[in-house]
mmCIF file of C-alpha atoms in Angstrom:
data_model
loop_
_atom_site.group_PDB
_atom_site.id
_atom_site.type_symbol
_atom_site.label_atom_id
_atom_site.label_comp_id
_atom_site.label_asym_id
_atom_site.label_seq_id
_atom_site.Cartn_x
_atom_site.Cartn_y
_atom_site.Cartn_z
ATOM 1 C CA UNK A 1 73.617 125.179 -161.020
ATOM 2 C CA UNK A 2 75.890 128.139 -160.296
ATOM 3 C CA UNK A 3 72.883 130.205 -159.175
ATOM 4 C CA UNK A 4 71.931 127.475 -156.679
ATOM 5 C CA UNK A 5 75.280 127.588 -154.853
ATOM 6 C CA UNK A 6 75.459 131.376 -155.055
ATOM 7 C CA UNK A 7 71.942 131.579 -153.628
ATOM 8 C CA UNK A 8 72.823 129.233 -150.743
ATOM 9 C CA UNK A 9 75.917 131.268 -149.826
ATOM 10 C CA UNK A 10 73.911 134.506 -150.022
ATOM 11 C CA UNK A 11 71.209 133.008 -147.788
ATOM 12 C CA UNK A 12 73.793 132.142 -145.120
ATOM 13 C CA UNK A 13 75.241 135.652 -145.466
ATOM 14 C CA UNK A 14 71.853 137.328 -145.033
ATOM 15 C CA UNK A 15 70.982 135.056 -142.088
ATOM 16 C CA UNK A 16 74.085 136.107 -140.173
ATOM 17 C CA UNK A 17 73.698 139.773 -141.130
ATOM 18 C CA UNK A 18 70.100 139.689 -139.841
ATOM 19 C CA UNK A 19 71.325 138.142 -136.567
ATOM 20 C CA UNK A 20 73.951 140.860 -136.265
ATOM 21 C CA UNK A 21 71.298 143.537 -136.602
ATOM 22 C CA UNK A 22 68.958 141.686 -134.229
ATOM 23 C CA UNK A 23 71.707 141.404 -131.610
ATOM 24 C CA UNK A 24 71.911 145.202 -131.454
ATOM 25 C CA UNK A 25 68.298 145.206 -130.251
ATOM 26 C CA UNK A 26 68.333 142.123 -128.036
ATOM 27 C CA UNK A 27 71.512 142.474 -125.980
ATOM 28 C CA UNK A 28 71.548 144.671 -122.871
ATOM 29 C CA UNK A 29 74.809 146.675 -122.936
ATOM 30 C CA UNK A 30 77.536 148.061 -125.202
ATOM 31 C CA UNK A 31 79.985 145.158 -124.940
ATOM 32 C CA UNK A 32 77.518 142.361 -125.598
ATOM 33 C CA UNK A 33 76.104 144.325 -128.540
ATOM 34 C CA UNK A 34 79.605 144.718 -129.897
ATOM 35 C CA UNK A 35 79.981 140.912 -129.752
ATOM 36 C CA UNK A 36 76.936 140.295 -131.892
ATOM 37 C CA UNK A 37 77.434 143.183 -134.305
ATOM 38 C CA UNK A 38 81.101 142.530 -135.075
ATOM 39 C CA UNK A 39 81.070 138.764 -135.321
ATOM 40 C CA UNK A 40 77.855 138.341 -137.213
ATOM 41 C CA UNK A 41 78.315 141.189 -139.688
ATOM 42 C CA UNK A 42 81.905 140.151 -140.466
ATOM 43 C CA UNK A 43 80.938 136.521 -140.930
ATOM 44 C CA UNK A 44 77.894 137.466 -143.025
ATOM 45 C CA UNK A 45 79.885 139.725 -145.315
ATOM 46 C CA UNK A 46 82.563 137.068 -145.694
ATOM 47 C CA UNK A 47 79.925 134.676 -146.986
ATOM 48 C CA UNK A 48 78.749 137.331 -149.474
ATOM 49 C CA UNK A 49 82.399 137.551 -150.555
ATOM 50 C CA UNK A 50 82.515 133.761 -150.969
ATOM 51 C CA UNK A 51 79.432 133.960 -153.198
ATOM 52 C CA UNK A 52 81.120 136.637 -155.315
ATOM 53 C CA UNK A 53 84.320 134.592 -155.557
ATOM 54 C CA UNK A 54 82.404 131.500 -156.681
ATOM 55 C CA UNK A 55 80.439 133.545 -159.226
ATOM 56 C CA UNK A 56 83.427 135.317 -160.748
ATOM 57 C CA UNK A 57 85.532 132.153 -160.834
ATOM 58 C CA UNK A 58 82.774 130.174 -162.551
ATOM 59 C CA UNK A 59 82.161 132.938 -165.108
ATOM 60 C CA UNK A 60 85.914 133.139 -165.774
ATOM 61 C CA UNK A 61 86.121 129.389 -166.289
ATOM 62 C CA UNK A 62 83.064 129.379 -168.575
ATOM 63 C CA UNK A 63 83.798 132.474 -170.676
ATOM 64 C CA UNK A 64 87.536 133.053 -170.241
ATOM 65 C CA UNK A 65 87.220 136.844 -170.094
ATOM 66 C CA UNK A 66 89.898 138.455 -167.967
ATOM 67 C CA UNK A 67 87.511 140.966 -166.348
ATOM 68 C CA UNK A 68 86.062 138.184 -164.194
ATOM 69 C CA UNK A 69 89.558 137.301 -163.015
ATOM 70 C CA UNK A 70 90.074 140.988 -162.213
ATOM 71 C CA UNK A 71 86.818 140.948 -160.219
ATOM 72 C CA UNK A 72 88.051 137.826 -158.372
ATOM 73 C CA UNK A 73 91.372 139.444 -157.380
ATOM 74 C CA UNK A 74 89.753 142.678 -156.252
ATOM 75 C CA UNK A 75 87.169 140.867 -154.155
ATOM 76 C CA UNK A 76 89.939 138.823 -152.478
ATOM 77 C CA UNK A 77 91.754 142.038 -151.522
ATOM 78 C CA UNK A 78 88.484 143.525 -150.275
ATOM 79 C CA UNK A 79 87.940 140.467 -148.094
ATOM 80 C CA UNK A 80 91.412 140.763 -146.553
ATOM 81 C CA UNK A 81 90.855 144.463 -145.802
ATOM 82 C CA UNK A 82 87.503 143.651 -144.191
ATOM 83 C CA UNK A 83 88.948 140.824 -142.094
ATOM 84 C CA UNK A 84 91.689 143.087 -140.705
ATOM 85 C CA UNK A 85 89.799 146.351 -140.253
ATOM 86 C CA UNK A 86 86.556 145.100 -138.706
ATOM 87 C CA UNK A 87 87.830 143.411 -135.486
ATOM 88 C CA UNK A 88 90.424 146.163 -134.996
ATOM 89 C CA UNK A 89 87.682 148.779 -135.155
ATOM 90 C CA UNK A 90 85.602 146.782 -132.681
ATOM 91 C CA UNK A 91 88.564 146.581 -130.299
ATOM 92 C CA UNK A 92 89.073 150.360 -130.566
ATOM 93 C CA UNK A 93 85.386 150.941 -129.821
ATOM 94 C CA UNK A 94 85.415 148.632 -126.789
ATOM 95 C CA UNK A 95 88.498 150.311 -125.361
ATOM 96 C CA UNK A 96 87.084 153.784 -125.999
ATOM 97 C CA UNK A 97 83.774 152.852 -124.391
ATOM 98 C CA UNK A 98 85.591 151.516 -121.325
ATOM 99 C CA UNK A 99 87.794 154.598 -121.002
ATOM 100 C CA UNK A 100 84.766 156.850 -121.476
ATOM 101 C CA UNK A 101 83.453 155.324 -118.253
ATOM 102 C CA UNK A 102 80.790 152.927 -119.494
ATOM 103 C CA UNK A 103 80.916 149.787 -117.347
ATOM 104 C CA UNK A 104 79.599 146.416 -118.520
ATOM 105 C CA UNK A 105 76.117 146.552 -117.018
ATOM 106 C CA UNK A 106 75.341 142.937 -116.135
ATOM 107 C CA UNK A 107 78.832 141.634 -115.336
ATOM 108 C CA UNK A 108 79.866 138.733 -113.140
ATOM 109 C CA UNK A 109 83.467 139.864 -112.797
ATOM 110 C CA UNK A 110 85.411 142.913 -113.996
ATOM 111 C CA UNK A 111 89.174 142.328 -113.854
ATOM 112 C CA UNK A 112 89.980 145.592 -115.644
ATOM 113 C CA UNK A 113 88.163 147.654 -113.019
ATOM 114 C CA UNK A 114 90.060 145.815 -110.256
ATOM 115 C CA UNK A 115 93.382 146.468 -112.021
ATOM 116 C CA UNK A 116 92.557 150.151 -112.474
ATOM 117 C CA UNK A 117 91.580 150.441 -108.802
ATOM 118 C CA UNK A 118 94.875 148.882 -107.736
ATOM 119 C CA UNK A 119 96.752 151.308 -109.992
ATOM 120 C CA UNK A 120 94.891 154.304 -108.499
ATOM 121 C CA UNK A 121 95.642 153.114 -104.950
ATOM 122 C CA UNK A 122 99.309 152.672 -105.800
ATOM 123 C CA UNK A 123 99.432 156.194 -107.222
ATOM 124 C CA UNK A 124 97.635 157.738 -104.229
ATOM 125 C CA UNK V 1 71.426 144.608 -170.427
ATOM 126 C CA UNK V 2 70.492 141.021 -169.701
ATOM 127 C CA UNK V 3 71.378 139.672 -166.289
ATOM 128 C CA UNK V 4 72.053 136.070 -165.382
ATOM 129 C CA UNK V 5 70.134 134.415 -162.538
ATOM 130 C CA UNK V 6 73.037 134.798 -160.096
ATOM 131 C CA UNK V 7 73.146 138.514 -160.799
ATOM 132 C CA UNK V 8 69.473 138.779 -159.890
ATOM 133 C CA UNK V 9 70.289 136.946 -156.652
ATOM 134 C CA UNK V 10 73.081 139.435 -155.892
ATOM 135 C CA UNK V 11 70.690 142.326 -156.526
ATOM 136 C CA UNK V 12 68.080 140.776 -154.198
ATOM 137 C CA UNK V 13 70.661 140.199 -151.452
ATOM 138 C CA UNK V 14 71.864 143.800 -151.673
ATOM 139 C CA UNK V 15 68.236 144.954 -151.383
ATOM 140 C CA UNK V 16 67.790 142.914 -148.177
ATOM 141 C CA UNK V 17 71.025 144.419 -146.814
ATOM 142 C CA UNK V 18 69.643 147.893 -147.548
ATOM 143 C CA UNK V 19 66.506 147.000 -145.542
ATOM 144 C CA UNK V 20 68.787 145.872 -142.670
ATOM 145 C CA UNK V 21 70.491 149.284 -142.764
ATOM 146 C CA UNK V 22 67.106 150.984 -142.405
ATOM 147 C CA UNK V 23 66.365 148.758 -139.388
ATOM 148 C CA UNK V 24 69.748 149.683 -137.899
ATOM 149 C CA UNK V 25 68.869 153.376 -138.065
ATOM 150 C CA UNK V 26 66.583 152.689 -135.095
ATOM 151 C CA UNK V 27 69.560 151.863 -132.862
ATOM 152 C CA UNK V 28 71.484 154.764 -134.389
ATOM 153 C CA UNK V 29 68.778 157.192 -133.283
ATOM 154 C CA UNK V 30 67.660 155.600 -129.978
ATOM 155 C CA UNK V 31 70.999 154.237 -128.686
ATOM 156 C CA UNK V 32 71.218 155.349 -125.040
ATOM 157 C CA UNK V 33 74.978 155.994 -125.109
ATOM 158 C CA UNK V 34 77.382 157.260 -127.777
ATOM 159 C CA UNK V 35 79.274 153.919 -128.128
ATOM 160 C CA UNK V 36 75.939 152.254 -128.927
ATOM 161 C CA UNK V 37 75.490 154.640 -131.820
ATOM 162 C CA UNK V 38 79.053 154.080 -132.965
ATOM 163 C CA UNK V 39 78.514 150.332 -133.029
ATOM 164 C CA UNK V 40 75.417 150.808 -135.154
ATOM 165 C CA UNK V 41 77.414 153.100 -137.450
ATOM 166 C CA UNK V 42 80.194 150.531 -137.740
ATOM 167 C CA UNK V 43 77.707 147.821 -138.695
ATOM 168 C CA UNK V 44 76.120 150.172 -141.257
ATOM 169 C CA UNK V 45 79.575 150.715 -142.770
ATOM 170 C CA UNK V 46 80.187 146.974 -143.047
ATOM 171 C CA UNK V 47 76.808 146.442 -144.683
ATOM 172 C CA UNK V 48 77.343 149.333 -147.119
ATOM 173 C CA UNK V 49 80.663 147.914 -148.256
ATOM 174 C CA UNK V 50 78.981 144.504 -148.646
ATOM 175 C CA UNK V 51 76.301 146.116 -150.827
ATOM 176 C CA UNK V 52 78.973 147.815 -152.938
ATOM 177 C CA UNK V 53 80.767 144.505 -153.493
ATOM 178 C CA UNK V 54 77.524 142.795 -154.538
ATOM 179 C CA UNK V 55 76.500 145.640 -156.870
ATOM 180 C CA UNK V 56 79.924 145.441 -158.499
ATOM 181 C CA UNK V 57 78.931 141.968 -159.695
ATOM 182 C CA UNK V 58 75.402 143.046 -160.657
ATOM 183 C CA UNK V 59 76.539 145.924 -162.887
ATOM 184 C CA UNK V 60 79.678 144.101 -164.112
ATOM 185 C CA UNK V 61 81.743 147.054 -162.898
ATOM 186 C CA UNK V 62 84.998 146.265 -161.097
ATOM 187 C CA UNK V 63 85.255 149.964 -160.195
ATOM 188 C CA UNK V 64 82.558 149.501 -157.560
ATOM 189 C CA UNK V 65 84.680 146.854 -155.834
ATOM 190 C CA UNK V 66 87.590 149.308 -155.755
ATOM 191 C CA UNK V 67 85.316 151.927 -154.248
ATOM 192 C CA UNK V 68 84.211 149.354 -151.654
ATOM 193 C CA UNK V 69 87.847 148.703 -150.654
ATOM 194 C CA UNK V 70 88.497 152.422 -150.219
ATOM 195 C CA UNK V 71 85.210 152.768 -148.321
ATOM 196 C CA UNK V 72 86.251 150.003 -145.889
ATOM 197 C CA UNK V 73 89.598 151.693 -145.282
ATOM 198 C CA UNK V 74 88.037 155.104 -144.740
ATOM 199 C CA UNK V 75 85.300 153.794 -142.445
ATOM 200 C CA UNK V 76 88.000 152.012 -140.411
ATOM 201 C CA UNK V 77 89.923 155.274 -140.054
ATOM 202 C CA UNK V 78 86.761 157.157 -139.074
ATOM 203 C CA UNK V 79 85.923 154.495 -136.459
ATOM 204 C CA UNK V 80 89.410 154.830 -134.987
ATOM 205 C CA UNK V 81 89.053 158.602 -134.979
ATOM 206 C CA UNK V 82 85.693 158.486 -133.199
ATOM 207 C CA UNK V 83 87.080 156.021 -130.662
ATOM 208 C CA UNK V 84 90.082 158.253 -129.993
ATOM 209 C CA UNK V 85 87.781 161.233 -129.609
ATOM 210 C CA UNK V 86 85.640 159.313 -127.119
ATOM 211 C CA UNK V 87 88.729 158.483 -125.052
ATOM 212 C CA UNK V 88 89.464 162.195 -124.964
ATOM 213 C CA UNK V 89 92.580 162.070 -127.126
ATOM 214 C CA UNK V 90 91.631 164.382 -129.994
ATOM 215 C CA UNK R 1 110.961 145.818 -146.525
ATOM 216 C CA UNK R 2 107.762 144.109 -145.503
ATOM 217 C CA UNK R 3 105.653 147.182 -146.285
ATOM 218 C CA UNK R 4 107.527 147.703 -149.555
ATOM 219 C CA UNK R 5 106.941 144.177 -150.849
ATOM 220 C CA UNK R 6 103.292 144.060 -149.750
ATOM 221 C CA UNK R 7 102.366 147.459 -151.195
ATOM 222 C CA UNK R 8 104.224 146.682 -154.444
ATOM 223 C CA UNK R 9 102.244 143.495 -154.999
ATOM 224 C CA UNK R 10 98.916 144.971 -153.887
ATOM 225 C CA UNK R 11 99.363 147.839 -156.346
ATOM 226 C CA UNK R 12 100.166 145.433 -159.168
ATOM 227 C CA UNK R 13 97.213 143.189 -158.321
ATOM 228 C CA UNK R 14 94.809 146.128 -158.198
ATOM 229 C CA UNK R 15 96.012 147.691 -161.441
ATOM 230 C CA UNK R 16 96.305 144.445 -163.434
ATOM 231 C CA UNK R 17 93.635 144.126 -166.099
ATOM 232 C CA UNK R 18 94.601 141.487 -168.604
ATOM 233 C CA UNK R 19 98.116 142.733 -169.405
ATOM 234 C CA UNK R 20 101.070 144.385 -167.698
ATOM 235 C CA UNK R 21 103.368 147.145 -168.944
ATOM 236 C CA UNK R 22 106.806 148.236 -167.736
ATOM 237 C CA UNK R 23 105.534 151.727 -166.819
ATOM 238 C CA UNK R 24 103.022 150.145 -164.462
ATOM 239 C CA UNK R 25 105.750 148.172 -162.671
ATOM 240 C CA UNK R 26 107.941 151.272 -162.391
ATOM 241 C CA UNK R 27 105.140 153.341 -160.847
ATOM 242 C CA UNK R 28 104.315 150.475 -158.476
ATOM 243 C CA UNK R 29 107.940 150.294 -157.341
ATOM 244 C CA UNK R 30 108.271 154.065 -156.815
ATOM 245 C CA UNK R 31 105.005 154.244 -154.866
ATOM 246 C CA UNK R 32 105.974 151.226 -152.765
ATOM 247 C CA UNK R 33 109.313 152.840 -151.856
ATOM 248 C CA UNK R 34 107.549 156.093 -150.911
ATOM 249 C CA UNK R 35 104.932 154.290 -148.806
ATOM 250 C CA UNK R 36 107.472 152.125 -146.995
ATOM 251 C CA UNK R 37 109.684 155.124 -146.176
ATOM 252 C CA UNK R 38 106.717 156.944 -144.680
ATOM 253 C CA UNK R 39 105.570 153.839 -142.799
ATOM 254 C CA UNK R 40 108.978 152.953 -141.346
ATOM 255 C CA UNK R 41 109.657 156.509 -140.173
ATOM 256 C CA UNK R 42 108.400 155.992 -136.650
ATOM 257 C CA UNK R 43 108.420 152.225 -136.157
ATOM 258 C CA UNK R 44 111.198 150.327 -134.435
ATOM 259 C CA UNK R 45 112.229 147.637 -136.977
ATOM 260 C CA UNK R 46 113.378 150.211 -139.561
ATOM 261 C CA UNK R 47 113.514 150.166 -143.317
ATOM 262 C CA UNK R 48 115.862 147.275 -144.135
ATOM 263 C CA UNK R 49 114.452 144.806 -141.634
ATOM 264 C CA UNK R 50 113.569 141.533 -143.346
ATOM 265 C CA UNK R 51 111.249 140.407 -140.569
ATOM 266 C CA UNK R 52 107.860 139.280 -141.766
ATOM 267 C CA UNK R 53 109.137 138.062 -145.145
ATOM 268 C CA UNK R 54 110.073 134.530 -144.080
ATOM 269 C CA UNK R 55 108.175 132.154 -146.401
ATOM 270 C CA UNK R 56 107.918 129.486 -143.657
ATOM 271 C CA UNK R 57 106.166 132.007 -141.402
ATOM 272 C CA UNK R 58 103.785 132.819 -144.248
ATOM 273 C CA UNK R 59 103.029 129.159 -144.833
ATOM 274 C CA UNK R 60 102.362 128.728 -141.111
ATOM 275 C CA UNK R 61 100.144 131.815 -141.195
ATOM 276 C CA UNK R 62 98.040 130.408 -144.049
ATOM 277 C CA UNK R 63 97.699 127.123 -142.203
ATOM 278 C CA UNK R 64 96.552 129.077 -139.138
ATOM 279 C CA UNK R 65 93.978 131.149 -141.061
ATOM 280 C CA UNK R 66 92.415 128.218 -142.879
ATOM 281 C CA UNK R 67 92.700 125.750 -140.016
ATOM 282 C CA UNK R 68 91.999 126.727 -136.381
ATOM 283 C CA UNK R 69 90.979 130.318 -137.204
ATOM 284 C CA UNK R 70 88.283 129.360 -139.712
ATOM 285 C CA UNK R 71 86.987 126.658 -137.350
ATOM 286 C CA UNK R 72 86.885 129.130 -134.453
ATOM 287 C CA UNK R 73 85.101 131.739 -136.573
ATOM 288 C CA UNK R 74 82.367 129.316 -137.582
ATOM 289 C CA UNK R 75 81.912 128.022 -134.045
ATOM 290 C CA UNK R 76 81.816 131.595 -132.692
ATOM 291 C CA UNK R 77 79.063 132.646 -135.037
ATOM 292 C CA UNK R 78 77.011 129.549 -134.307
ATOM 293 C CA UNK R 79 77.421 130.290 -130.593
ATOM 294 C CA UNK R 80 76.455 133.974 -130.908
ATOM 295 C CA UNK R 81 73.517 133.051 -133.145
ATOM 296 C CA UNK R 82 72.150 130.758 -130.421
ATOM 297 C CA UNK R 83 72.628 133.450 -127.778
ATOM 298 C CA UNK R 84 70.907 136.117 -129.880
ATOM 299 C CA UNK R 85 67.861 133.871 -130.224
ATOM 300 C CA UNK R 86 67.681 132.446 -126.690
ATOM 301 C CA UNK R 87 69.066 135.568 -124.970
ATOM 302 C CA UNK R 88 70.971 133.711 -122.223
ATOM 303 C CA UNK R 89 74.202 135.531 -121.359
ATOM 304 C CA UNK R 90 76.641 135.564 -118.449
ATOM 305 C CA UNK R 91 79.078 138.387 -119.254
ATOM 306 C CA UNK R 92 82.186 139.708 -117.512
ATOM 307 C CA UNK R 93 85.713 140.987 -118.090
ATOM 308 C CA UNK R 94 88.603 138.626 -117.309
ATOM 309 C CA UNK R 95 92.339 139.019 -117.741
ATOM 310 C CA UNK R 96 95.129 136.733 -118.877
ATOM 311 C CA UNK R 97 98.724 137.119 -119.976
ATOM 312 C CA UNK R 98 99.699 135.413 -123.243
ATOM 313 C CA UNK R 99 103.390 136.487 -122.837
ATOM 314 C CA UNK R 100 103.666 138.050 -126.315
ATOM 315 C CA UNK R 101 106.564 140.410 -126.976
ATOM 316 C CA UNK R 102 105.881 141.985 -130.375
ATOM 317 C CA UNK R 103 103.094 144.352 -131.385
ATOM 318 C CA UNK R 104 102.302 142.299 -134.501
ATOM 319 C CA UNK R 105 101.733 139.196 -132.390
ATOM 320 C CA UNK R 106 99.540 141.107 -129.955
ATOM 321 C CA UNK R 107 97.454 142.550 -132.773
ATOM 322 C CA UNK R 108 97.021 139.134 -134.361
ATOM 323 C CA UNK R 109 95.945 137.528 -131.102
ATOM 324 C CA UNK R 110 93.592 140.424 -130.279
ATOM 325 C CA UNK R 111 91.882 140.183 -133.654
ATOM 326 C CA UNK R 112 91.651 136.400 -133.394
ATOM 327 C CA UNK R 113 90.112 136.697 -129.940
ATOM 328 C CA UNK R 114 87.578 139.232 -131.153
ATOM 329 C CA UNK R 115 86.384 136.977 -133.958
ATOM 330 C CA UNK R 116 86.223 133.747 -131.973
ATOM 331 C CA UNK R 117 83.827 132.144 -129.484
ATOM 332 C CA UNK R 118 82.274 134.522 -126.981
ATOM 333 C CA UNK R 119 85.244 136.826 -126.391
ATOM 334 C CA UNK R 120 86.176 140.419 -127.256
ATOM 335 C CA UNK R 121 89.457 142.162 -126.433
ATOM 336 C CA UNK R 122 88.796 145.339 -124.411
ATOM 337 C CA UNK R 123 92.247 146.525 -123.420
ATOM 338 C CA UNK R 124 95.927 145.568 -123.496
ATOM 339 C CA UNK R 125 98.215 147.179 -120.929
ATOM 340 C CA UNK R 126 101.932 147.877 -121.279
ATOM 341 C CA UNK R 127 103.001 144.475 -119.947
ATOM 342 C CA UNK R 128 100.944 142.661 -122.571
ATOM 343 C CA UNK R 129 98.152 141.587 -120.245
ATOM 344 C CA UNK R 130 94.925 141.094 -122.196
ATOM 345 C CA UNK R 131 91.596 142.198 -120.716
ATOM 346 C CA UNK R 132 88.934 140.174 -122.464
ATOM 347 C CA UNK R 133 85.171 140.663 -122.317
ATOM 348 C CA UNK R 134 83.560 137.266 -122.366
ATOM 349 C CA UNK R 135 79.885 136.755 -123.124
ATOM 350 C CA UNK R 136 79.587 133.484 -121.244
ATOM 351 C CA UNK R 137 81.972 133.024 -118.320
ATOM 352 C CA UNK R 138 82.820 129.510 -117.256
ATOM 353 C CA UNK R 139 85.140 130.483 -114.386
ATOM 354 C CA UNK R 140 86.234 133.690 -112.679
ATOM 355 C CA UNK R 141 89.981 133.205 -113.215
ATOM 356 C CA UNK R 142 90.205 131.362 -116.535
ATOM 357 C CA UNK R 143 93.354 129.863 -117.992
ATOM 358 C CA UNK R 144 94.709 130.711 -121.414
ATOM 359 C CA UNK R 145 93.051 127.582 -122.747
ATOM 360 C CA UNK R 146 89.598 128.742 -121.619
ATOM 361 C CA UNK R 147 89.859 132.149 -123.254
ATOM 362 C CA UNK R 148 91.366 131.476 -126.643
ATOM 363 C CA UNK R 149 92.085 127.771 -127.054
ATOM 364 C CA UNK R 150 95.254 127.212 -129.050
ATOM 365 C CA UNK R 151 95.377 130.732 -130.535
ATOM 366 C CA UNK R 152 97.954 132.043 -128.066
ATOM 367 C CA UNK R 153 100.318 129.187 -128.928
ATOM 368 C CA UNK R 154 99.878 129.977 -132.638
ATOM 369 C CA UNK R 155 100.534 133.685 -132.065
ATOM 370 C CA UNK R 156 103.719 132.865 -130.119
ATOM 371 C CA UNK R 157 104.901 130.584 -132.909
ATOM 372 C CA UNK R 158 104.102 133.160 -135.627
ATOM 373 C CA UNK R 159 105.248 136.446 -134.105
ATOM 374 C CA UNK R 160 106.916 135.731 -130.798
#
């Protein structure tokens, strides 16, 4: 019974991780790839974390050994670290890519480029 | 060591994640620009920490989860450093 | 104070394994003091600031994470999943001003935007204007509601 739910959560996790990897090959430029990679790999790993939480909680309830509770607490902290660090890293990468001069290749509108142009004209 | 069924599932999932990392190496090598490679590297880091978390349950070793937390923190710092370098700061 | 309390409890949670001794608590406290002194060296609020420790704010934050944020995260991934498979995109960078004053609020909103439907924060300038890369533009000059739904209101309530 426990293995069924754990397996379902792991399947969802692997599905989204696969999509994250696939998006790196299917999308045309840096920014759209960043969308797919960040969102899908974070969401996929969070579901793996949910599976671990369910597993350790169920084992703790069944056997009462404190090491499963320790596993639970550590996995919760790992999840929080992941949830903070992953989107921040993605934001840093996007900003660095933009400042390194890589423009969004198919783009309908680019407000940042317009703002930068206005700033350059004001300085000149 | 006898594993329960869920532990076998965790081991299988971490194997699939390892296969995904091998697939990602393609983008890491081909990637036309440096940010493309960095994105692939960032995704590899996320998947590696996921594998570490899962293996912590497979081997019943909480230490691996601790290592995963430190790995996440260090990969975050390295991503920030690479990004700063790309901007021309460092 | 915020850094001190958080690092104290994180150390205790990570080192707890069935029982707790007084030496452990002492080491946790000393390390937390050291870490918070180092962390508050360059930041504006300073060491004794009690900001960020208001339990009502924390309760609101938990409601935000498990309510609108979780819903947005799920919807975002469903959306990106469909776009990865069908491959139909309409990208562009738009700007909007959420009128946030504090760095903590800006960071929270930027991370929320990155993890929610079709948007990714690219840059924030000194006035707090967000430049957001959107994977599927609906209009060229979107309102706050179009970009991030109710997240900006939540960020203003949580961190001004």
